JSON list of C-alpha atoms in Angstrom, two decimals:
[
{"chain": "A", "resi": 1, "resn": "UNK", "atom": "CA", "xyz": [25.26, -0.32, 1.62]},
{"chain": "A", "resi": 2, "resn": "UNK", "atom": "CA", "xyz": [28.37, -1.49, -0.34]},
{"chain": "A", "resi": 3, "resn": "UNK", "atom": "CA", "xyz": [28.92, -4.75, 1.74]},
{"chain": "A", "resi": 4, "resn": "UNK", "atom": "CA", "xyz": [25.25, -5.51, 1.39]},
{"chain": "A", "resi": 5, "resn": "UNK", "atom": "CA", "xyz": [25.38, -4.80, -2.34]},
{"chain": "A", "resi": 6, "resn": "UNK", "atom": "CA", "xyz": [28.58, -6.99, -2.71]},
{"chain": "A", "resi": 7, "resn": "UNK", "atom": "CA", "xyz": [26.70, -10.08, -1.11]},
{"chain": "A", "resi": 8, "resn": "UNK", "atom": "CA", "xyz": [23.90, -9.79, -3.40]},
{"chain": "A", "resi": 9, "resn": "UNK", "atom": "CA", "xyz": [26.14, -9.37, -6.48]},
{"chain": "A", "resi": 10, "resn": "UNK", "atom": "CA", "xyz": [28.05, -12.32, -5.17]},
{"chain": "A", "resi": 11, "resn": "UNK", "atom": "CA", "xyz": [24.95, -14.45, -4.89]},
{"chain": "A", "resi": 12, "resn": "UNK", "atom": "CA", "xyz": [23.65, -13.40, -8.44]},
{"chain": "A", "resi": 13, "resn": "UNK", "atom": "CA", "xyz": [27.28, -14.42, -9.83]},
{"chain": "A", "resi": 14, "resn": "UNK", "atom": "CA", "xyz": [26.59, -17.82, -8.28]},
{"chain": "A", "resi": 15, "resn": "UNK", "atom": "CA", "xyz": [23.11, -18.29, -9.55]},
{"chain": "A", "resi": 16, "resn": "UNK", "atom": "CA", "xyz": [23.20, -16.62, -12.91]},
{"chain": "A", "resi": 17, "resn": "UNK", "atom": "CA", "xyz": [26.74, -15.87, -13.72]},
{"chain": "A", "resi": 18, "resn": "UNK", "atom": "CA", "xyz": [26.16, -14.65, -17.22]},
{"chain": "A", "resi": 19, "resn": "UNK", "atom": "CA", "xyz": [23.48, -12.09, -15.84]},
{"chain": "A", "resi": 20, "resn": "UNK", "atom": "CA", "xyz": [26.01, -10.80, -13.46]},
{"chain": "A", "resi": 21, "resn": "UNK", "atom": "CA", "xyz": [28.53, -10.25, -16.15]},
{"chain": "A", "resi": 22, "resn": "UNK", "atom": "CA", "xyz": [26.07, -8.59, -18.27]},
{"chain": "A", "resi": 23, "resn": "UNK", "atom": "CA", "xyz": [25.03, -6.19, -15.39]},
{"chain": "A", "resi": 24, "resn": "UNK", "atom": "CA", "xyz": [28.64, -5.29, -14.63]},
{"chain": "A", "resi": 25, "resn": "UNK", "atom": "CA", "xyz": [29.22, -4.60, -18.22]},
{"chain": "A", "resi": 26, "resn": "UNK", "atom": "CA", "xyz": [26.23, -2.13, -18.54]},
{"chain": "A", "resi": 27, "resn": "UNK", "atom": "CA", "xyz": [27.19, -0.46, -15.19]},
{"chain": "A", "resi": 28, "resn": "UNK", "atom": "CA", "xyz": [30.93, -0.25, -16.69]},
{"chain": "A", "resi": 29, "resn": "UNK", "atom": "CA", "xyz": [29.53, 1.76, -19.80]},
{"chain": "A", "resi": 30, "resn": "UNK", "atom": "CA", "xyz": [27.22, 3.92, -17.52]},
{"chain": "A", "resi": 31, "resn": "UNK", "atom": "CA", "xyz": [30.28, 4.95, -15.24]},
{"chain": "A", "resi": 32, "resn": "UNK", "atom": "CA", "xyz": [32.40, 5.56, -18.26]},
{"chain": "A", "resi": 33, "resn": "UNK", "atom": "CA", "xyz": [29.81, 7.76, -19.89]},
{"chain": "A", "resi": 34, "resn": "UNK", "atom": "CA", "xyz": [29.26, 9.63, -16.61]},
{"chain": "A", "resi": 35, "resn": "UNK", "atom": "CA", "xyz": [33.08, 10.21, -16.17]},
{"chain": "A", "resi": 36, "resn": "UNK", "atom": "CA", "xyz": [33.38, 11.59, -19.72]},
{"chain": "A", "resi": 37, "resn": "UNK", "atom": "CA", "xyz": [30.84, 14.32, -18.97]},
{"chain": "A", "resi": 38, "resn": "UNK", "atom": "CA", "xyz": [32.14, 18.13, -18.96]},
{"chain": "A", "resi": 39, "resn": "UNK", "atom": "CA", "xyz": [31.36, 20.38, -15.90]},
{"chain": "A", "resi": 40, "resn": "UNK", "atom": "CA", "xyz": [29.05, 22.36, -18.29]},
{"chain": "A", "resi": 41, "resn": "UNK", "atom": "CA", "xyz": [26.78, 19.22, -19.15]},
{"chain": "A", "resi": 42, "resn": "UNK", "atom": "CA", "xyz": [23.36, 19.60, -16.98]},
{"chain": "A", "resi": 43, "resn": "UNK", "atom": "CA", "xyz": [23.87, 15.93, -16.05]},
{"chain": "A", "resi": 44, "resn": "UNK", "atom": "CA", "xyz": [27.12, 16.28, -14.72]},
{"chain": "A", "resi": 45, "resn": "UNK", "atom": "CA", "xyz": [26.00, 16.59, -11.07]},
{"chain": "A", "resi": 46, "resn": "UNK", "atom": "CA", "xyz": [24.98, 12.92, -11.12]},
{"chain": "A", "resi": 47, "resn": "UNK", "atom": "CA", "xyz": [28.45, 11.77, -12.20]},
{"chain": "A", "resi": 48, "resn": "UNK", "atom": "CA", "xyz": [29.67, 11.65, -8.72]},
{"chain": "A", "resi": 49, "resn": "UNK", "atom": "CA", "xyz": [26.78, 9.46, -7.71]},
{"chain": "A", "resi": 50, "resn": "UNK", "atom": "CA", "xyz": [27.23, 7.21, -10.42]},
{"chain": "A", "resi": 51, "resn": "UNK", "atom": "CA", "xyz": [30.98, 6.57, -10.12]},
{"chain": "A", "resi": 52, "resn": "UNK", "atom": "CA", "xyz": [30.18, 5.06, -6.69]},
{"chain": "A", "resi": 53, "resn": "UNK", "atom": "CA", "xyz": [26.91, 2.93, -7.47]},
{"chain": "A", "resi": 54, "resn": "UNK", "atom": "CA", "xyz": [27.67, -0.05, -5.65]},
{"chain": "A", "resi": 55, "resn": "UNK", "atom": "CA", "xyz": [25.99, -2.99, -7.42]},
{"chain": "A", "resi": 56, "resn": "UNK", "atom": "CA", "xyz": [25.72, -4.43, -11.06]},
{"chain": "A", "resi": 57, "resn": "UNK", "atom": "CA", "xyz": [21.90, -4.02, -10.68]},
{"chain": "A", "resi": 58, "resn": "UNK", "atom": "CA", "xyz": [21.00, -0.84, -12.45]},
{"chain": "A", "resi": 59, "resn": "UNK", "atom": "CA", "xyz": [18.18, 0.33, -10.10]},
{"chain": "A", "resi": 60, "resn": "UNK", "atom": "CA", "xyz": [17.19, -0.23, -6.55]},
{"chain": "A", "resi": 61, "resn": "UNK", "atom": "CA", "xyz": [13.55, 0.44, -5.79]},
{"chain": "A", "resi": 62, "resn": "UNK", "atom": "CA", "xyz": [12.70, 1.08, -2.06]},
{"chain": "A", "resi": 63, "resn": "UNK", "atom": "CA", "xyz": [9.33, -0.07, -0.96]},
{"chain": "A", "resi": 64, "resn": "UNK", "atom": "CA", "xyz": [8.44, 1.11, 2.53]},
{"chain": "A", "resi": 65, "resn": "UNK", "atom": "CA", "xyz": [5.48, -0.01, 4.91]},
{"chain": "A", "resi": 66, "resn": "UNK", "atom": "CA", "xyz": [3.38, -1.23, 2.28]},
{"chain": "A", "resi": 67, "resn": "UNK", "atom": "CA", "xyz": [1.76, -4.34, 0.99]},
{"chain": "A", "resi": 68, "resn": "UNK", "atom": "CA", "xyz": [2.53, -5.31, -2.69]},
{"chain": "A", "resi": 69, "resn": "UNK", "atom": "CA", "xyz": [-0.19, -6.45, -4.85]},
{"chain": "A", "resi": 70, "resn": "UNK", "atom": "CA", "xyz": [0.40, -9.69, -7.17]},
{"chain": "A", "resi": 71, "resn": "UNK", "atom": "CA", "xyz": [2.32, -8.67, -10.00]},
{"chain": "A", "resi": 72, "resn": "UNK", "atom": "CA", "xyz": [4.99, -9.47, -12.67]},
{"chain": "A", "resi": 73, "resn": "UNK", "atom": "CA", "xyz": [7.80, -6.87, -13.12]},
{"chain": "A", "resi": 74, "resn": "UNK", "atom": "CA", "xyz": [7.93, -5.83, -17.03]},
{"chain": "A", "resi": 75, "resn": "UNK", "atom": "CA", "xyz": [11.48, -4.09, -17.07]},
{"chain": "A", "resi": 76, "resn": "UNK", "atom": "CA", "xyz": [13.41, -7.34, -16.99]},
{"chain": "A", "resi": 77, "resn": "UNK", "atom": "CA", "xyz": [13.59, -10.12, -19.48]},
{"chain": "A", "resi": 78, "resn": "UNK", "atom": "CA", "xyz": [12.31, -13.56, -18.78]},
{"chain": "A", "resi": 79, "resn": "UNK", "atom": "CA", "xyz": [15.19, -15.29, -17.03]},
{"chain": "A", "resi": 80, "resn": "UNK", "atom": "CA", "xyz": [16.52, -12.54, -15.58]},
{"chain": "A", "resi": 81, "resn": "UNK", "atom": "CA", "xyz": [16.69, -12.37, -11.60]},
{"chain": "A", "resi": 82, "resn": "UNK", "atom": "CA", "xyz": [15.98, -9.57, -9.24]},
{"chain": "A", "resi": 83, "resn": "UNK", "atom": "CA", "xyz": [16.98, -9.72, -5.63]},
{"chain": "A", "resi": 84, "resn": "UNK", "atom": "CA", "xyz": [14.32, -8.66, -3.07]},
{"chain": "A", "resi": 85, "resn": "UNK", "atom": "CA", "xyz": [15.79, -7.92, 0.46]},
{"chain": "A", "resi": 86, "resn": "UNK", "atom": "CA", "xyz": [13.38, -7.41, 3.38]},
{"chain": "A", "resi": 87, "resn": "UNK", "atom": "CA", "xyz": [14.59, -5.19, 6.42]},
{"chain": "A", "resi": 88, "resn": "UNK", "atom": "CA", "xyz": [12.84, -3.68, 9.39]},
{"chain": "A", "resi": 89, "resn": "UNK", "atom": "CA", "xyz": [11.36, -3.91, 12.71]},
{"chain": "A", "resi": 90, "resn": "UNK", "atom": "CA", "xyz": [7.80, -5.53, 12.31]},
{"chain": "A", "resi": 91, "resn": "UNK", "atom": "CA", "xyz": [5.81, -8.50, 13.58]},
{"chain": "A", "resi": 92, "resn": "UNK", "atom": "CA", "xyz": [6.57, -12.04, 12.34]},
{"chain": "A", "resi": 93, "resn": "UNK", "atom": "CA", "xyz": [4.36, -13.53, 9.95]},
{"chain": "A", "resi": 94, "resn": "UNK", "atom": "CA", "xyz": [5.38, -11.73, 6.58]},
{"chain": "A", "resi": 95, "resn": "UNK", "atom": "CA", "xyz": [5.34, -13.90, 3.52]},
{"chain": "A", "resi": 96, "resn": "UNK", "atom": "CA", "xyz": [6.51, -13.49, 0.16]},
{"chain": "A", "resi": 97, "resn": "UNK", "atom": "CA", "xyz": [3.62, -15.11, -2.05]},
{"chain": "A", "resi": 98, "resn": "UNK", "atom": "CA", "xyz": [4.42, -16.78, -5.52]},
{"chain": "A", "resi": 99, "resn": "UNK", "atom": "CA", "xyz": [0.98, -16.97, -6.79]},
{"chain": "A", "resi": 100, "resn": "UNK", "atom": "CA", "xyz": [1.45, -18.88, -10.08]},
{"chain": "A", "resi": 101, "resn": "UNK", "atom": "CA", "xyz": [3.71, -21.30, -8.53]},
{"chain": "A", "resi": 102, "resn": "UNK", "atom": "CA", "xyz": [1.22, -22.12, -5.77]},
{"chain": "A", "resi": 103, "resn": "UNK", "atom": "CA", "xyz": [3.41, -21.35, -2.59]},
{"chain": "A", "resi": 104, "resn": "UNK", "atom": "CA", "xyz": [4.67, -18.76, -0.24]},
{"chain": "A", "resi": 105, "resn": "UNK", "atom": "CA", "xyz": [7.80, -18.30, 1.84]},
{"chain": "A", "resi": 106, "resn": "UNK", "atom": "CA", "xyz": [8.64, -16.67, 5.10]},
{"chain": "A", "resi": 107, "resn": "UNK", "atom": "CA", "xyz": [9.72, -13.18, 4.48]},
{"chain": "A", "resi": 108, "resn": "UNK", "atom": "CA", "xyz": [11.03, -11.88, 7.80]},
{"chain": "A", "resi": 109, "resn": "UNK", "atom": "CA", "xyz": [13.51, -9.05, 8.34]},
{"chain": "A", "resi": 110, "resn": "UNK", "atom": "CA", "xyz": [16.84, -10.15, 6.88]},
{"chain": "A", "resi": 111, "resn": "UNK", "atom": "CA", "xyz": [15.22, -12.41, 3.91]},
{"chain": "A", "resi": 112, "resn": "UNK", "atom": "CA", "xyz": [16.60, -12.25, 0.36]},
{"chain": "A", "resi": 113, "resn": "UNK", "atom": "CA", "xyz": [14.80, -13.70, -2.54]},
{"chain": "A", "resi": 114, "resn": "UNK", "atom": "CA", "xyz": [15.89, -14.03, -6.14]},
{"chain": "A", "resi": 115, "resn": "UNK", "atom": "CA", "xyz": [13.39, -14.46, -8.67]},
{"chain": "A", "resi": 116, "resn": "UNK", "atom": "CA", "xyz": [12.49, -14.20, -12.33]},
{"chain": "A", "resi": 117, "resn": "UNK", "atom": "CA", "xyz": [10.01, -11.24, -11.80]},
{"chain": "A", "resi": 118, "resn": "UNK", "atom": "CA", "xyz": [8.79, -11.10, -15.36]},
{"chain": "A", "resi": 119, "resn": "UNK", "atom": "CA", "xyz": [7.76, -14.76, -15.02]},
{"chain": "A", "resi": 120, "resn": "UNK", "atom": "CA", "xyz": [6.63, -15.42, -11.52]},
{"chain": "A", "resi": 121, "resn": "UNK", "atom": "CA", "xyz": [3.60, -13.54, -10.17]},
{"chain": "A", "resi": 122, "resn": "UNK", "atom": "CA", "xyz": [4.65, -12.32, -6.70]},
{"chain": "A", "resi": 123, "resn": "UNK", "atom": "CA", "xyz": [3.58, -10.22, -3.81]},
{"chain": "A", "resi": 124, "resn": "UNK", "atom": "CA", "xyz": [3.87, -9.35, -0.10]},
{"chain": "A", "resi": 125, "resn": "UNK", "atom": "CA", "xyz": [0.60, -8.88, 2.11]},
{"chain": "A", "resi": 126, "resn": "UNK", "atom": "CA", "xyz": [0.38, -6.25, 4.65]},
{"chain": "A", "resi": 127, "resn": "UNK", "atom": "CA", "xyz": [2.35, -6.46, 7.88]},
{"chain": "A", "resi": 128, "resn": "UNK", "atom": "CA", "xyz": [2.29, -4.24, 11.11]},
{"chain": "A", "resi": 129, "resn": "UNK", "atom": "CA", "xyz": [5.66, -2.80, 12.13]},
{"chain": "A", "resi": 130, "resn": "UNK", "atom": "CA", "xyz": [8.03, -0.79, 10.03]},
{"chain": "A", "resi": 131, "resn": "UNK", "atom": "CA", "xyz": [9.59, -2.46, 7.10]},
{"chain": "A", "resi": 132, "resn": "UNK", "atom": "CA", "xyz": [11.13, -1.96, 3.62]},
{"chain": "A", "resi": 133, "resn": "UNK", "atom": "CA", "xyz": [11.90, -3.96, 0.64]},
{"chain": "A", "resi": 134, "resn": "UNK", "atom": "CA", "xyz": [15.00, -3.21, -1.34]},
{"chain": "A", "resi": 135, "resn": "UNK", "atom": "CA", "xyz": [14.23, -4.32, -5.00]},
{"chain": "A", "resi": 136, "resn": "UNK", "atom": "CA", "xyz": [17.45, -4.92, -6.98]},
{"chain": "A", "resi": 137, "resn": "UNK", "atom": "CA", "xyz": [16.68, -4.83, -10.62]},
{"chain": "A", "resi": 138, "resn": "UNK", "atom": "CA", "xyz": [17.99, -4.60, -13.95]},
{"chain": "A", "resi": 139, "resn": "UNK", "atom": "CA", "xyz": [16.08, -2.86, -16.53]},
{"chain": "A", "resi": 140, "resn": "UNK", "atom": "CA", "xyz": [16.02, -4.39, -19.81]},
{"chain": "A", "resi": 141, "resn": "UNK", "atom": "CA", "xyz": [15.99, -0.88, -21.64]},
{"chain": "A", "resi": 142, "resn": "UNK", "atom": "CA", "xyz": [19.22, 0.20, -19.92]},
{"chain": "A", "resi": 143, "resn": "UNK", "atom": "CA", "xyz": [21.10, -2.87, -21.23]},
{"chain": "A", "resi": 144, "resn": "UNK", "atom": "CA", "xyz": [19.54, -2.21, -24.81]},
{"chain": "A", "resi": 145, "resn": "UNK", "atom": "CA", "xyz": [20.62, 1.32, -24.63]},
{"chain": "A", "resi": 146, "resn": "UNK", "atom": "CA", "xyz": [24.22, 0.44, -23.91]},
{"chain": "A", "resi": 147, "resn": "UNK", "atom": "CA", "xyz": [24.18, -2.39, -26.43]},
{"chain": "A", "resi": 148, "resn": "UNK", "atom": "CA", "xyz": [24.71, -5.06, -23.73]},
{"chain": "A", "resi": 149, "resn": "UNK", "atom": "CA", "xyz": [23.18, -8.36, -25.04]},
{"chain": "A", "resi": 150, "resn": "UNK", "atom": "CA", "xyz": [20.88, -10.27, -23.03]},
{"chain": "A", "resi": 151, "resn": "UNK", "atom": "CA", "xyz": [22.43, -13.28, -21.21]},
{"chain": "A", "resi": 152, "resn": "UNK", "atom": "CA", "xyz": [19.15, -15.40, -21.48]},
{"chain": "A", "resi": 153, "resn": "UNK", "atom": "CA", "xyz": [18.19, -17.86, -18.78]},
{"chain": "A", "resi": 154, "resn": "UNK", "atom": "CA", "xyz": [20.52, -19.21, -16.38]},
{"chain": "A", "resi": 155, "resn": "UNK", "atom": "CA", "xyz": [21.48, -22.79, -17.17]},
{"chain": "A", "resi": 156, "resn": "UNK", "atom": "CA", "xyz": [23.23, -25.46, -15.07]},
{"chain": "A", "resi": 157, "resn": "UNK", "atom": "CA", "xyz": [25.57, -27.76, -16.93]},
{"chain": "A", "resi": 158, "resn": "UNK", "atom": "CA", "xyz": [24.20, -31.46, -17.43]},
{"chain": "A", "resi": 159, "resn": "UNK", "atom": "CA", "xyz": [27.30, -32.60, -15.90]},
{"chain": "A", "resi": 160, "resn": "UNK", "atom": "CA", "xyz": [28.90, -30.52, -13.08]},
{"chain": "A", "resi": 161, "resn": "UNK", "atom": "CA", "xyz": [32.80, -30.80, -13.24]},
{"chain": "A", "resi": 162, "resn": "UNK", "atom": "CA", "xyz": [34.34, -32.90, -10.65]},
{"chain": "A", "resi": 163, "resn": "UNK", "atom": "CA", "xyz": [30.85, -34.78, -10.08]},
{"chain": "A", "resi": 164, "resn": "UNK", "atom": "CA", "xyz": [30.91, -38.34, -11.48]},
{"chain": "A", "resi": 165, "resn": "UNK", "atom": "CA", "xyz": [27.09, -38.45, -11.96]},
{"chain": "A", "resi": 166, "resn": "UNK", "atom": "CA", "xyz": [26.98, -41.73, -10.27]}
]
């Protein structure tokens, strides 16, 4: 799982570097707090799991063998990206639909999609076979609790360094 998370974190660092940095900052604070817990703290048992958390995303949802109705996710801020990874053994034909954008894309095993899930209405219809989606998310309430400021929207520079623009 660590290798998969490293790839997903790397992609996030390219498409939204400020969000990747904010996620890393929040996770560092979470890990520091967990490491400082004494053995008599009722939450100390979770400290070892937290110390080896492999991603800058603060949650991974596992969705197994089910359709996902069209929805927006309310735990992230607009402009933040979630990563959706589809894995499994199932028939071709799975699609990830972006309802308010008016299109869908193939969503076969091994597909990875990043989207602003607070803004884009998305869903996946039912498919025969065994599949799951690993949804990598950042919950804004976690960032707020650890006082990590929102990085806002991903923005590309008007002029890319090294490009002449001609």
